[in-house]
Coordinates of C-alpha atoms and ligand atoms in Angstrom, one line a residue:
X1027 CA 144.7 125.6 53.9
X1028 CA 141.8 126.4 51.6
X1029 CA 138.9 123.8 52.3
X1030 CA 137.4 124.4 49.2
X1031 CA 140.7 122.6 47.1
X1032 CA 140.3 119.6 49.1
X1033 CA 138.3 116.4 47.7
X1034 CA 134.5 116.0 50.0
X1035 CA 134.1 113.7 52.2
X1036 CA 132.1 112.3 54.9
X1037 CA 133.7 113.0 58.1
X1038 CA 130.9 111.1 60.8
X1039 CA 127.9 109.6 60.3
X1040 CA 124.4 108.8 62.6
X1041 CA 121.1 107.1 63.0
X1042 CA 118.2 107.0 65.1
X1043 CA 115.2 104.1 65.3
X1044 CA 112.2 105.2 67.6
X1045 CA 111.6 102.1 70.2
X1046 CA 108.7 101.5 69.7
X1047 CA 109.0 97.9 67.1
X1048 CA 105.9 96.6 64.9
X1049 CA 106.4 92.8 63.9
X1050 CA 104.8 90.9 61.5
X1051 CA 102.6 89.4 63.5
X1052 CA 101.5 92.6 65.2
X1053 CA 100.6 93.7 61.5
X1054 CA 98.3 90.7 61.1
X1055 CA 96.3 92.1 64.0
X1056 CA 95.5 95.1 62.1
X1057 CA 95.2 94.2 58.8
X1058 CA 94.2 91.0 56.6
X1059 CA 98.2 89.9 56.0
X1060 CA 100.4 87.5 57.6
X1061 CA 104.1 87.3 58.2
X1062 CA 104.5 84.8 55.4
X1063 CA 103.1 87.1 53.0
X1064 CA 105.5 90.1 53.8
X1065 CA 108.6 88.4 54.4
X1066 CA 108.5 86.0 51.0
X1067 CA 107.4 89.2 49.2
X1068 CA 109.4 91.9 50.7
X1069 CA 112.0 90.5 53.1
X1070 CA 110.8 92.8 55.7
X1071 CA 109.8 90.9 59.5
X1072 CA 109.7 94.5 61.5
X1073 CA 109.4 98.1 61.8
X1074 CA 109.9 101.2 64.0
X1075 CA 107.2 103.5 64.6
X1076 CA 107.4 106.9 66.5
X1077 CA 105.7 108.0 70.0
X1078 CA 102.8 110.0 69.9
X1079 CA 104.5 113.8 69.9
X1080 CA 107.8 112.3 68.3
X1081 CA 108.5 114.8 65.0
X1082 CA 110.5 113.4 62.0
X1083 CA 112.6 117.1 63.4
X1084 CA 113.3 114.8 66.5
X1085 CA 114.3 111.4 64.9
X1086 CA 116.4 114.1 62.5
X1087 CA 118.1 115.6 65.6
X1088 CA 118.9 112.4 67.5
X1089 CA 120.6 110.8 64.2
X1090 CA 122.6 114.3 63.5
X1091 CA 123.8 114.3 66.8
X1092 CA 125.6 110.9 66.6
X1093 CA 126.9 112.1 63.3
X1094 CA 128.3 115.2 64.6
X1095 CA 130.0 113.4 67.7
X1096 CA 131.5 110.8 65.3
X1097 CA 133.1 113.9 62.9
X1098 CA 134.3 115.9 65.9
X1099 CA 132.1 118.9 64.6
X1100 CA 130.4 121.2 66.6
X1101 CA 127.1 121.9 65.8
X1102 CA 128.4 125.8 65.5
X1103 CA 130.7 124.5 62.8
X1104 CA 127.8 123.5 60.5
X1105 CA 127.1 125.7 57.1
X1106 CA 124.3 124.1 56.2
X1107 CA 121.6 121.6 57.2
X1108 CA 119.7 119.9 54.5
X1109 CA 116.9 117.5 55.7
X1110 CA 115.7 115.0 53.1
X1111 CA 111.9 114.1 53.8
X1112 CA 108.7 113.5 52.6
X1113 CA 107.1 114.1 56.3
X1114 CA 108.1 117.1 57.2
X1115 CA 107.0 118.4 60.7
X1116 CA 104.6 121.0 59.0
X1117 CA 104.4 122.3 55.2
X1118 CA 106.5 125.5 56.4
X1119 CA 108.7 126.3 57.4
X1120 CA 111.1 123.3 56.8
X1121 CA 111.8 120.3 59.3
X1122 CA 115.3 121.2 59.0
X1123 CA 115.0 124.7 60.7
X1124 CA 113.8 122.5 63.6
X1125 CA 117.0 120.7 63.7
X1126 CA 119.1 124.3 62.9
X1127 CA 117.0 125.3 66.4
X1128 CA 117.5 121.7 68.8
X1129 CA 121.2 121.3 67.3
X1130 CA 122.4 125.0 68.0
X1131 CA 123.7 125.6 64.7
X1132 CA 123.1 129.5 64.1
X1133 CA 125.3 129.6 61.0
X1134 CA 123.9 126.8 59.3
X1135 CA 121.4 127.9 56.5
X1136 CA 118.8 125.1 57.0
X1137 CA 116.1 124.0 54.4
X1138 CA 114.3 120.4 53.3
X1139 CA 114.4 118.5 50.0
X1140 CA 111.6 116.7 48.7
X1141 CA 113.3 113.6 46.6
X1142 CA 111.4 110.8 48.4
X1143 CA 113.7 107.9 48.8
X1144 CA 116.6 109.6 46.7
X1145 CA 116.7 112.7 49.0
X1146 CA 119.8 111.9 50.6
X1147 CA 121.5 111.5 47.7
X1148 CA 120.2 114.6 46.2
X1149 CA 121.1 116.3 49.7
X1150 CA 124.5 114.8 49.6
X1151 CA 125.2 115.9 45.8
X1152 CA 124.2 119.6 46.8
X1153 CA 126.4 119.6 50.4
X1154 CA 129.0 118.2 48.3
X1155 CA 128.6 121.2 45.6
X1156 CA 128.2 124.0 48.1
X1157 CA 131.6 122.5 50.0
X1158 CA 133.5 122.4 46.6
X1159 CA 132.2 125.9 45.5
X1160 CA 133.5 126.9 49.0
X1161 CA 130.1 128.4 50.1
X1162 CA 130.1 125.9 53.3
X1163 CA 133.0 124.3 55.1
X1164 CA 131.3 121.7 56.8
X1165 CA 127.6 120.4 56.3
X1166 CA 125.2 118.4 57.8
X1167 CA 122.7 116.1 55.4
X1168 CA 119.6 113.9 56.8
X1169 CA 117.4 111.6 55.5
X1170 CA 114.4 111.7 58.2
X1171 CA 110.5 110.5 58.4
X1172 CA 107.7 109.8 60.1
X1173 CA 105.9 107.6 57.7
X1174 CA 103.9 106.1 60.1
X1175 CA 102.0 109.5 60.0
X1176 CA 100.8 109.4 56.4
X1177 CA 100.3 105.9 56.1
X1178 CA 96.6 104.3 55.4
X1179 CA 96.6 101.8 58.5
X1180 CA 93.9 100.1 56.8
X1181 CA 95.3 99.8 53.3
X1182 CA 97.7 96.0 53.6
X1183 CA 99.3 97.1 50.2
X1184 CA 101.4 100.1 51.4
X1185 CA 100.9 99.9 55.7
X1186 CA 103.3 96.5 56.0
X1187 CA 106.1 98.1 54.3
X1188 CA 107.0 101.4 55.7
X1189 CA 108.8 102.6 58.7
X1190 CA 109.8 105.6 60.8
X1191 CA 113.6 106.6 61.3
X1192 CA 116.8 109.0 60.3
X1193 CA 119.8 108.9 59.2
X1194 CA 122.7 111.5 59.5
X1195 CA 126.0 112.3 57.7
X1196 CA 128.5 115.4 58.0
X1197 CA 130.3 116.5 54.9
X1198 CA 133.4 118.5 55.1
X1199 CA 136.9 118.8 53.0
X1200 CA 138.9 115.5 53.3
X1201 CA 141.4 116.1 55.0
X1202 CA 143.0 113.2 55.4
X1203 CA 141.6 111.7 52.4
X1204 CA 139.2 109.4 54.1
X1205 CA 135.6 109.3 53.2
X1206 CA 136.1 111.0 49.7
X1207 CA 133.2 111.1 47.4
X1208 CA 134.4 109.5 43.7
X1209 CA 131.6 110.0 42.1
X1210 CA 127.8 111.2 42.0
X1211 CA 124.7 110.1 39.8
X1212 CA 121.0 112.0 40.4
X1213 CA 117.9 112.1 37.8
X1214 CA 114.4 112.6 37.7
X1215 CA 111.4 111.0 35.5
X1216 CA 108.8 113.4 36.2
X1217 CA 106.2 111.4 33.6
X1218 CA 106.1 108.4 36.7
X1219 CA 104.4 111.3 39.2
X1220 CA 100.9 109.1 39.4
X1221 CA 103.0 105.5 40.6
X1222 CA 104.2 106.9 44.2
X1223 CA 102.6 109.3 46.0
X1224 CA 100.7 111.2 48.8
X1225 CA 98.1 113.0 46.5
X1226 CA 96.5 115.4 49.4
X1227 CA 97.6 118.1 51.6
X1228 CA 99.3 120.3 49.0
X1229 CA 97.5 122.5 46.8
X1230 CA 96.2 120.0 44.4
X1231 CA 94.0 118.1 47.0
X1232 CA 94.1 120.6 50.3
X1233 CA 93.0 119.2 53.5
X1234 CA 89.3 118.8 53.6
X1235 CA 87.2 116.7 55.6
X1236 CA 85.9 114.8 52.2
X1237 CA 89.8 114.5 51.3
X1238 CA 90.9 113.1 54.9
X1239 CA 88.1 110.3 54.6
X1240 CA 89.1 109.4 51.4
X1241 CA 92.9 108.9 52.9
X1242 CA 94.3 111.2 49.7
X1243 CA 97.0 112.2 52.6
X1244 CA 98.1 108.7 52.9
X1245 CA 100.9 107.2 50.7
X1246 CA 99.2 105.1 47.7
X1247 CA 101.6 103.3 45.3
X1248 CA 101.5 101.1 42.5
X1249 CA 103.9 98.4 43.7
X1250 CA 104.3 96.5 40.7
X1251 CA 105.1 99.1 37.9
X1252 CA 107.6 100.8 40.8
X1253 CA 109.0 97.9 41.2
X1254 CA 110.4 97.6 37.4
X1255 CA 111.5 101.5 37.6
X1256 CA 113.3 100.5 40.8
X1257 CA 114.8 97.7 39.6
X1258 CA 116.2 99.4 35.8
X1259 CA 116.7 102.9 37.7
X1260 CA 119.3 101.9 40.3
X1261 CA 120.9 99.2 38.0
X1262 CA 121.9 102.2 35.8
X1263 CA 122.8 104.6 38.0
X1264 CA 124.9 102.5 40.2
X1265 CA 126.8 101.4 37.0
X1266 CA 127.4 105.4 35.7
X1267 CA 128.9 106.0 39.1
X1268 CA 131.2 103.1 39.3
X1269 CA 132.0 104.0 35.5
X1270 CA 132.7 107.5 36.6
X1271 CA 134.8 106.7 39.5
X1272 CA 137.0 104.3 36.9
X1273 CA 135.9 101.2 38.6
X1274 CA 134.5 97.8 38.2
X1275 CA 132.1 95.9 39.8
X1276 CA 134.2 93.3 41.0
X1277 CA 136.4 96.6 42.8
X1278 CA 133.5 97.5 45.0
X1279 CA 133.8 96.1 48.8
X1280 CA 129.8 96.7 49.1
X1281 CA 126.4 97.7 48.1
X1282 CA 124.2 100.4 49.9
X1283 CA 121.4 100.2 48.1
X1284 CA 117.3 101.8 49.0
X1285 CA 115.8 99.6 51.9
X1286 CA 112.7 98.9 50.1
X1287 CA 111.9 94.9 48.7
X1288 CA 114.7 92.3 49.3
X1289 CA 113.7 91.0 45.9
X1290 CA 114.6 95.0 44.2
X1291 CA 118.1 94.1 45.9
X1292 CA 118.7 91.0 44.7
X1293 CA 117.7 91.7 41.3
X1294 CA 120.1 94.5 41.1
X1295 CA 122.8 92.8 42.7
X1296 CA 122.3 90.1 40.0
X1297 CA 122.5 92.8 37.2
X1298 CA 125.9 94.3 38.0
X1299 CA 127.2 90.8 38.7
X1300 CA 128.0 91.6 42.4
X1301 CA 127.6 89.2 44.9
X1302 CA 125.0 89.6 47.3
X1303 CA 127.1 89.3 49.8
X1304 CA 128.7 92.3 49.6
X1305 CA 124.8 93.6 49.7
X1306 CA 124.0 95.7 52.4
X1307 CA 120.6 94.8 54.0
X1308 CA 118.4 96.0 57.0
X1309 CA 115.2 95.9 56.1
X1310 CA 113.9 93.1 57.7
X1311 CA 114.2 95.0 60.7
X1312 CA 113.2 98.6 59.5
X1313 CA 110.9 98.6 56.8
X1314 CA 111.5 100.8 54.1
X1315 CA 111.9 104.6 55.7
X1316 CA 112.1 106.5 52.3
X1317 CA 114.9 109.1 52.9
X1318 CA 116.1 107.8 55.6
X1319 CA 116.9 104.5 54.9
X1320 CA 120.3 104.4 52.9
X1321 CA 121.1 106.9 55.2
X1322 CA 120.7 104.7 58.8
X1323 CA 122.4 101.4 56.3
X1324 CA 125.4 103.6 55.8
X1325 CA 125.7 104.4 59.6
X1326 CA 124.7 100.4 60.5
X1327 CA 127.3 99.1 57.8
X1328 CA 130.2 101.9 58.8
X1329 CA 129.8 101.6 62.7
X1330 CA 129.7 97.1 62.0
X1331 CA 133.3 98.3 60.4
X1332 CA 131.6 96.6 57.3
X1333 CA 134.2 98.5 54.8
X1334 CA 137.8 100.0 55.8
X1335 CA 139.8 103.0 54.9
X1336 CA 141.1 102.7 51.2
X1337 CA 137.6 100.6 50.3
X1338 CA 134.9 101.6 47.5
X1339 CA 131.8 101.4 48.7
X1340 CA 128.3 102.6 46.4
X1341 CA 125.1 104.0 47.6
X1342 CA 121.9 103.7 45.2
X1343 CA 118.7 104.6 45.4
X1344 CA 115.3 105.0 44.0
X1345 CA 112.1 106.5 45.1
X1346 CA 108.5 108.6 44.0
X1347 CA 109.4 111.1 41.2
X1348 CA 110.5 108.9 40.0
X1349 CA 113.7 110.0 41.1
X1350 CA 116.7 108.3 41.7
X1351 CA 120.7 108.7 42.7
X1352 CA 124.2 107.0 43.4
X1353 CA 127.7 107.4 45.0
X1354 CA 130.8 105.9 45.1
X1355 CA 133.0 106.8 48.0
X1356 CA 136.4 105.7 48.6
X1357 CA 136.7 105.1 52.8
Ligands
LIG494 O1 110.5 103.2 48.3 C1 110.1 103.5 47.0 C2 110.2 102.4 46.2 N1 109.2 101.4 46.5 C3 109.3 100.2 46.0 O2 110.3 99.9 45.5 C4 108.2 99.2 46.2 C5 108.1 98.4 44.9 N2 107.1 97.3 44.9 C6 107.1 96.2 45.7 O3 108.0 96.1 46.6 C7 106.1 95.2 45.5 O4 105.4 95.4 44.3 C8 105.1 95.0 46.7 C9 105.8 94.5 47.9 C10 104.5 96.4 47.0 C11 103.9 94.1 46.3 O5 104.4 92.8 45.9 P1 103.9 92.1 44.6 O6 104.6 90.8 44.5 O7 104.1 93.1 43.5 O8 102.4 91.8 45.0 P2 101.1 92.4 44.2 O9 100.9 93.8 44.5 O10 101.1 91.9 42.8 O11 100.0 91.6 45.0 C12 99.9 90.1 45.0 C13 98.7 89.7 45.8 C14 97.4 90.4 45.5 O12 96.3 89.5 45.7 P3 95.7 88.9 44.3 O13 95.2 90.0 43.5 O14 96.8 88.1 43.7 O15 94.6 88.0 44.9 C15 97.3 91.4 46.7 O16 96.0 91.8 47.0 O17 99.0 89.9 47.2 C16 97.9 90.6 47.8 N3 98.5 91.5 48.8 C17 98.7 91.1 50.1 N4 98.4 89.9 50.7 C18 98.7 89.8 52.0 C19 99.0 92.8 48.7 N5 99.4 93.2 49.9 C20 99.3 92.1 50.8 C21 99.5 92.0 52.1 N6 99.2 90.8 52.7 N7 100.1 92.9 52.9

């Protein structure tokens, strides 16, 4: 059978939370904040944060590895390895050659995207592209980071919303027609580059001592403004891909969106007149971990058997770019 003539789908998926948990209350130890304050404004309660010596190439690697086991794939199966993160391991080479390396996965070409929250949507868009093409039979996509590492501990406007964590999928042919993609949405406003960011340790701001003490290598965000951009950004891109797919709303069994504001969630749920109940939501227990975060949701809501074979299900995100993506997937 020819791989390549077969609709993509995703055959297993994974995730991985470092133990170590920061609450609320632990926050307001650190900072001037309370629990109050971040769960009526964000819906978040907790987050996970990794051990001293714990890479984002290790969350990656622990999350993949559940993924593979799930699909039945070998890690000498893989094609490719794309890992999705703004917290790389080191500027070069790419986290994901870690992962190649702790997996096994020799034949895998392995390299990193940088699409912030969106990246593993854009990883998932270009696994699914190099499977159709038939570069790649089966591929391996993660959304991974150690935020905790490029965080401002002392700034309470970014440090009580972010967590550490990694999600996993592996892509392949489907089939047996479970897991098939429908449809995929991904763009890119790069006027929005000054409302998210992590200004230093790139070429623009290298690291010097005066650039380190002025935290320009921890993430600084203007909530508010990214918060509108959020909200219009997914709204449209969720409703291309259910258009593209040939769906309604009312046909879609549940939401995946970006783990980032409970408030972003419910206004979009609102706007394409789907319940939110049919929501999918882990925040309050992880934060938002950029490129990770749909990622460990779609492994949490598959593995709580929160949709069945034969249901539509749509992922949507939004992150720094400003970039932002969708799918629809039939299970
Ligand atoms: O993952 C990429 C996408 N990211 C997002 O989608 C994030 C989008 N933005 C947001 O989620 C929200 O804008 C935030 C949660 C970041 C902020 O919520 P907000 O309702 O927009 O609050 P704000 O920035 O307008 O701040 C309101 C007040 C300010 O005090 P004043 O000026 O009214 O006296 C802040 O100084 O809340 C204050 N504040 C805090 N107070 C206690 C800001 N952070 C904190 C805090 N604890 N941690």
């Amino acid at each position: 059978m020819n791989l390549a003539d077969q609709p993509v789908a995703i055959l297993g998926t994974g995730s991985y939370l470092p133990a170590k948990a920061l609450s609320n209350d632990e926050l307001s130890t650190i900072v001037d904040t309370s629990d109050e304050w971040i769960t009526s404004r964000t819906g978040i309660k907790n987050r996970h944060i990794a051990a001293e010596g714990e890479h984002t190439s290790h969350l990656a690697t622990h999350a993949a590895k559940k993924a593979l086991e799930q699909a039945g794939i070998t890690a000498d199966q893989l094609g490719l390895i794309i890992v999705a993160t703004i917290t790389p391991d080191t500027l070069t080479p790419a986290t994901a050659c870690y992962v190649q390396n702790n997996l096994g996965a020799p034949q895998a070409v392995a390299f990193d995207i940088s699409a912030a929250c969106s990246g593993f949507l854009y990883s998932m868009k270009i696994a699914e592209n190099m499977i159709q093409t038939g570069a790649v039979d089966y591929a391996l996509i993660i959304g991974a980071e150690k935020l905790s590492s490029f965080i401002n501990w002392k700034d309470r406007t970014t440090c009580v919303l972010f967590g550490d964590g990694a999600g996993a999928a592996v892509l392949g042919a489907s089939i047996e027609g479970t897991g098939r993609i429908l449809a995929t949405d991904i763009g890119t406003d790069g006027k929005q580059t000054h409302l998210l960011n992590i200004p230093g340790g790139g070429s623009a701001h290298p690291t010097t001592e005066e650039n380190v003490n002025q935290h320009l290598a921890s993430l600084s965000m203007q909530g508010k403004e990214v918060f509108k951009h959020a909200v219009t950004r997914m709204k449209n891109s969720a409703n291309t891909v259910i258009a593209r797919a040939g769906l309604e709303p009312s046909d879609i069994k549940l939401v995946i969106p970006h783990q980032a504001n409970l408030r972003i969630i419910d206004a979009i749920a609102d706007r394409l007149t789907i319940d939110n109940k049919k929501v999918f939501v882990n925040l309050d227990r992880y934060g938002n971990t950029s490129a990770a975060a749909v990622a460990i949701a779609l492994d949490e809501a598959h593995r709580q058997e929160k949709f069945e074979r034969g249901d539509k299900i749509v992922l949507v995100v939004f992150g720094a770019g400003m970039t932002w993506a969708s799918a629809a997937i039939e299970w």
